[in-house]
Short mmCIF file of N, CA and C in Angstrom, two decimals:
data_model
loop_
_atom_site.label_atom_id
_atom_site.label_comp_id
_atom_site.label_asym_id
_atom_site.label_seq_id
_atom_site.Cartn_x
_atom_site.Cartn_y
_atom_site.Cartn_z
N UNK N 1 17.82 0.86 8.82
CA UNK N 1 16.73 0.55 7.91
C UNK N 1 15.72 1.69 7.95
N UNK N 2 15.34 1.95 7.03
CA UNK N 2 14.26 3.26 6.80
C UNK N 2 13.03 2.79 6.92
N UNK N 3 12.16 3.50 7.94
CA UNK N 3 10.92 3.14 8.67
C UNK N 3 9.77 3.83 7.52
N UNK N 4 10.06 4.87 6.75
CA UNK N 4 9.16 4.67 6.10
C UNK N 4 9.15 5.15 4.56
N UNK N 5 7.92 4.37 4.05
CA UNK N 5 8.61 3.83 2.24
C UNK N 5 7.08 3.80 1.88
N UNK N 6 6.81 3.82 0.02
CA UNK N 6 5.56 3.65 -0.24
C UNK N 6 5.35 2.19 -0.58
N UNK N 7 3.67 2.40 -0.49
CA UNK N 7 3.02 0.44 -0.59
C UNK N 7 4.21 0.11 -1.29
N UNK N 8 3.98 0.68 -2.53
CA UNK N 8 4.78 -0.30 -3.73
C UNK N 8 6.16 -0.62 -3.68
N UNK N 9 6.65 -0.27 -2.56
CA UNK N 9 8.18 -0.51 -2.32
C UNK N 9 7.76 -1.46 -0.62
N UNK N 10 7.07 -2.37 -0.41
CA UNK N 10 6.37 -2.96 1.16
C UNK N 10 7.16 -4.24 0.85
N UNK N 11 7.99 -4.72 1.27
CA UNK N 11 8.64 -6.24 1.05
C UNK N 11 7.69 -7.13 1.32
N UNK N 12 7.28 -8.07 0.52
CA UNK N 12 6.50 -9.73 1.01
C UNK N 12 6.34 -9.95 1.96
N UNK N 13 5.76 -9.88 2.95
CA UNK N 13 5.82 -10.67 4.37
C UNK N 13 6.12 -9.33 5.34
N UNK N 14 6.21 -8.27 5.33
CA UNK N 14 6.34 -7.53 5.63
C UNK N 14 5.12 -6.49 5.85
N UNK N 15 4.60 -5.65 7.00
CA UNK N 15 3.51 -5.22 7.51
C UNK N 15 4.01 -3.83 7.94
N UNK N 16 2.90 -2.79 7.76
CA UNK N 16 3.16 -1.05 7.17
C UNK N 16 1.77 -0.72 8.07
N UNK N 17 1.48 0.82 8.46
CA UNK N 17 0.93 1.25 9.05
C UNK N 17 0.46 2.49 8.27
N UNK N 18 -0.40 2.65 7.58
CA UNK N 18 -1.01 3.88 6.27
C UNK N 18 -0.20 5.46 7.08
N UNK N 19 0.41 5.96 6.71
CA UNK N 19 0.68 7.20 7.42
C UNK N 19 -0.29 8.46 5.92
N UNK N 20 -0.08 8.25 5.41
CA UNK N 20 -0.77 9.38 4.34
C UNK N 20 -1.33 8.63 2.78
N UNK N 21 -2.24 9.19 2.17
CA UNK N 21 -2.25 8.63 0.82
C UNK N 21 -2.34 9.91 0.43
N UNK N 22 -1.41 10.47 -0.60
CA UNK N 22 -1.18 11.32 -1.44
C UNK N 22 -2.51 11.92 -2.85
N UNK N 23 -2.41 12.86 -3.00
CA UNK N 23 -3.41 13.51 -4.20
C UNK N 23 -5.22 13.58 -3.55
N UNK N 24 -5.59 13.92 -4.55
CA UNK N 24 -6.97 14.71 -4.48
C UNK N 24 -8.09 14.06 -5.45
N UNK N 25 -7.34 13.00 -6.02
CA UNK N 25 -8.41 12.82 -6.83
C UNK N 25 -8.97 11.52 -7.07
N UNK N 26 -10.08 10.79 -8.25
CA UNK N 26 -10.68 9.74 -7.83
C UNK N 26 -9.34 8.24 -7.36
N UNK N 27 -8.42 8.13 -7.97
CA UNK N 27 -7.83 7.09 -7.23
C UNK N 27 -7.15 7.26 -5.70
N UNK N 28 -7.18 8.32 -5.22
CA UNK N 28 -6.80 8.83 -3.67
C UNK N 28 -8.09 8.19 -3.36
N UNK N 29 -9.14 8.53 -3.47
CA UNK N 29 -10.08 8.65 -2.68
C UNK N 29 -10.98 7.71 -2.94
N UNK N 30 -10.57 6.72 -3.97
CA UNK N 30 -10.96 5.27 -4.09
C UNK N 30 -10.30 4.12 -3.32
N UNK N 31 -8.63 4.49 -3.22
CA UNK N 31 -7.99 3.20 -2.55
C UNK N 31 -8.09 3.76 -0.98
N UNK N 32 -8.78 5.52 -0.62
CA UNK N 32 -8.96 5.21 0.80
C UNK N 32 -10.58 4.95 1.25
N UNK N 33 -11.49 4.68 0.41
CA UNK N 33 -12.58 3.80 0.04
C UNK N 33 -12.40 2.20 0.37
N UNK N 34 -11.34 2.04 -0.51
CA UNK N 34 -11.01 0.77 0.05
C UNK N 34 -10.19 -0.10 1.43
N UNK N 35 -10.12 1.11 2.36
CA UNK N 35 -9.51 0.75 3.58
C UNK N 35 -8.43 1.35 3.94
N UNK N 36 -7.39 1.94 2.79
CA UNK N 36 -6.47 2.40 2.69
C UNK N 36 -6.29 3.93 3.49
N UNK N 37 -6.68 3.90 4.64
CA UNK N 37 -6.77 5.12 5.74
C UNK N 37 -5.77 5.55 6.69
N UNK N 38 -5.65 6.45 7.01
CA UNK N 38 -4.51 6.98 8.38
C UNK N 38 -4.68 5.52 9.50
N UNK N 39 -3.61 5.12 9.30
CA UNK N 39 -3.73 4.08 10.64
C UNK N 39 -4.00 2.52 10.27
N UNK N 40 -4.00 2.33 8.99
CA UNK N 40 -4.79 1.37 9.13
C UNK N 40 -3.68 0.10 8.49
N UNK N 41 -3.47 -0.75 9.04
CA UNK N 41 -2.22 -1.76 8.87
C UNK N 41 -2.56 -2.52 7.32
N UNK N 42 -0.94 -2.68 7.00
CA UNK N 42 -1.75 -3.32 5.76
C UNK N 42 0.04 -4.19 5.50
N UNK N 43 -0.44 -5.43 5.16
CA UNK N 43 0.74 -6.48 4.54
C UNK N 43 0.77 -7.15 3.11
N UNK N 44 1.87 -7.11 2.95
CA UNK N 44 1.97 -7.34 1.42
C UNK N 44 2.42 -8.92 1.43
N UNK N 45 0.97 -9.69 1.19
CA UNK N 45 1.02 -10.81 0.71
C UNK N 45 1.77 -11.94 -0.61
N UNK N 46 1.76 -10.93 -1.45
CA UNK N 46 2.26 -11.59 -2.55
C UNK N 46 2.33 -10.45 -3.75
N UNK N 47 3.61 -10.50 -5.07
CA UNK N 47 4.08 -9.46 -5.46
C UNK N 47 4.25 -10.32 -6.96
N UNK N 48 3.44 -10.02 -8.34
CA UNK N 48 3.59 -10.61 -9.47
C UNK N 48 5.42 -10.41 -9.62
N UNK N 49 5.48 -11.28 -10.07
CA UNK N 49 7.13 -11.57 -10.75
C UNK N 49 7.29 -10.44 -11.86
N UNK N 50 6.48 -10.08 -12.23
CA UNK N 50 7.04 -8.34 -13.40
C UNK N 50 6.81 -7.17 -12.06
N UNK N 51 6.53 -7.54 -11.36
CA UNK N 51 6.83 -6.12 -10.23
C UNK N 51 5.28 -5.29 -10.04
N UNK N 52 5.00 -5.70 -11.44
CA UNK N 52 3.85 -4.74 -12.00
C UNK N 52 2.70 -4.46 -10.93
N UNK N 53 2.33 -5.45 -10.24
CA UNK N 53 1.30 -5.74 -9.30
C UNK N 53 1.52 -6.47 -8.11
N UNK N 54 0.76 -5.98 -6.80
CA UNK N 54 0.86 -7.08 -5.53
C UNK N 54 -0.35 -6.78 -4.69
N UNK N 55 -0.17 -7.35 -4.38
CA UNK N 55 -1.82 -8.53 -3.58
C UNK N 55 -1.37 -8.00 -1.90
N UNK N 56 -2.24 -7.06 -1.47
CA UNK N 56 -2.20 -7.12 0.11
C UNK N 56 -2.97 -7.09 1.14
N UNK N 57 -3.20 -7.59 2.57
CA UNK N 57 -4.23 -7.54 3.47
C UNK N 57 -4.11 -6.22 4.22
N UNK N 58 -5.38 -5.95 4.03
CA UNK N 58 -6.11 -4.34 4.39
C UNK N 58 -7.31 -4.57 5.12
N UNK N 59 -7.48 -5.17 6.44
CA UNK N 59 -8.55 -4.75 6.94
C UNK N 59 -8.67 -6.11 7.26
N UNK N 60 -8.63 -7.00 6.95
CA UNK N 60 -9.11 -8.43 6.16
C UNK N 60 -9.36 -8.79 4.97
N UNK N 61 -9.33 -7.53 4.17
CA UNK N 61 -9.24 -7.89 2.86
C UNK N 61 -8.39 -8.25 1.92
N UNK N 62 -8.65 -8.53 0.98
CA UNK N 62 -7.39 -8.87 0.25
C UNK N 62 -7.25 -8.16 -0.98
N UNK N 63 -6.91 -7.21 -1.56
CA UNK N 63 -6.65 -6.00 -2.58
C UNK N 63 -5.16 -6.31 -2.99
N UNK N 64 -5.71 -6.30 -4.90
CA UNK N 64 -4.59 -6.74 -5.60
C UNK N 64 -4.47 -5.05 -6.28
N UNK N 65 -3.26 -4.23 -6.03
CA UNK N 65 -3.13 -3.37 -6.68
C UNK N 65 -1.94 -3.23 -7.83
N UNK N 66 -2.17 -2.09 -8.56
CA UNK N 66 -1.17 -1.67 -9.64
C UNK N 66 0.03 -1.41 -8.87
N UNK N 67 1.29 -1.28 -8.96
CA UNK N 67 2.93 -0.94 -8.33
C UNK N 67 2.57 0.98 -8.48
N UNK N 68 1.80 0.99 -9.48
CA UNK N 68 1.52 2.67 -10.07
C UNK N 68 0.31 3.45 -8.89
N UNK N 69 -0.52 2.70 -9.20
CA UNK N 69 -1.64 2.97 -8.12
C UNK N 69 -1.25 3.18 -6.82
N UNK N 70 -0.11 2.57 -6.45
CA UNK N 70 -0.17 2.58 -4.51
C UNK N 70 1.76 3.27 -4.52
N UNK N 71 1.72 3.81 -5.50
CA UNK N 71 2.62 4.95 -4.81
C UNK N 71 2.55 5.88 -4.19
N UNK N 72 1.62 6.27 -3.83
CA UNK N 72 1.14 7.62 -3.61
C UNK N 72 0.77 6.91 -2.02
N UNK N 73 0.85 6.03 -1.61
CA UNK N 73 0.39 5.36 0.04
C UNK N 73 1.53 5.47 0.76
N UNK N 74 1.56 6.19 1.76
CA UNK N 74 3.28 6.40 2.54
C UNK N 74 2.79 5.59 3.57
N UNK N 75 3.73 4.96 4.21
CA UNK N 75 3.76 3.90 5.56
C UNK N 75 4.76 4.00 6.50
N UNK N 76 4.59 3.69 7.30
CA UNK N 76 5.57 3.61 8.84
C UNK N 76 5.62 2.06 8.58
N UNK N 77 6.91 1.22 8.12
CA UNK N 77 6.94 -0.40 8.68
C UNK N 77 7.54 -0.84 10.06
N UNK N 78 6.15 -1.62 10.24
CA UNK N 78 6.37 -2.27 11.68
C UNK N 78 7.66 -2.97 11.84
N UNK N 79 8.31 -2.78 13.14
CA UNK N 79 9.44 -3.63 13.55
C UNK N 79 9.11 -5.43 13.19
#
């Protein structure tokens, strides 16, 4: 199994460890605004049925992103 994959590919129920967020510009540096940092654990709660969007805990928060938006988030998934 391959340890590491972006948000938008994070299975349901399944928990990731931020290894990089990709690019330079305002959505890089908005979703790592929003918690989305080197290190920082994040699980994918729930995933709309068109794929389009999913809902995950970051911090304690709960952030519903685009499938488009959080490609650019690389992760290490936890055993």
């Amino acid at each position: 199994m391959e340890s590491l994959l972006r948000l938008s590919a994070l299975p349901v129920g399944q928990t990731g460890t931020v290894l990089t967020v990709e690019g330079q510009g305002p959505l890089a540096r908005r979703l790592q605004e929003l918690g989305l940092t080197c290190g920082a654990a994040v699980r994918c709660l729930d995933r709309r049925s068109s794929g389009r969007a999913g809902c995950y805990d970051v911090r304690g928060t709960v952030l519903a992103l685009r499938r488009s938006d959080c490609r650019g988030v690389w992760l290490e998934r936890e055993a």
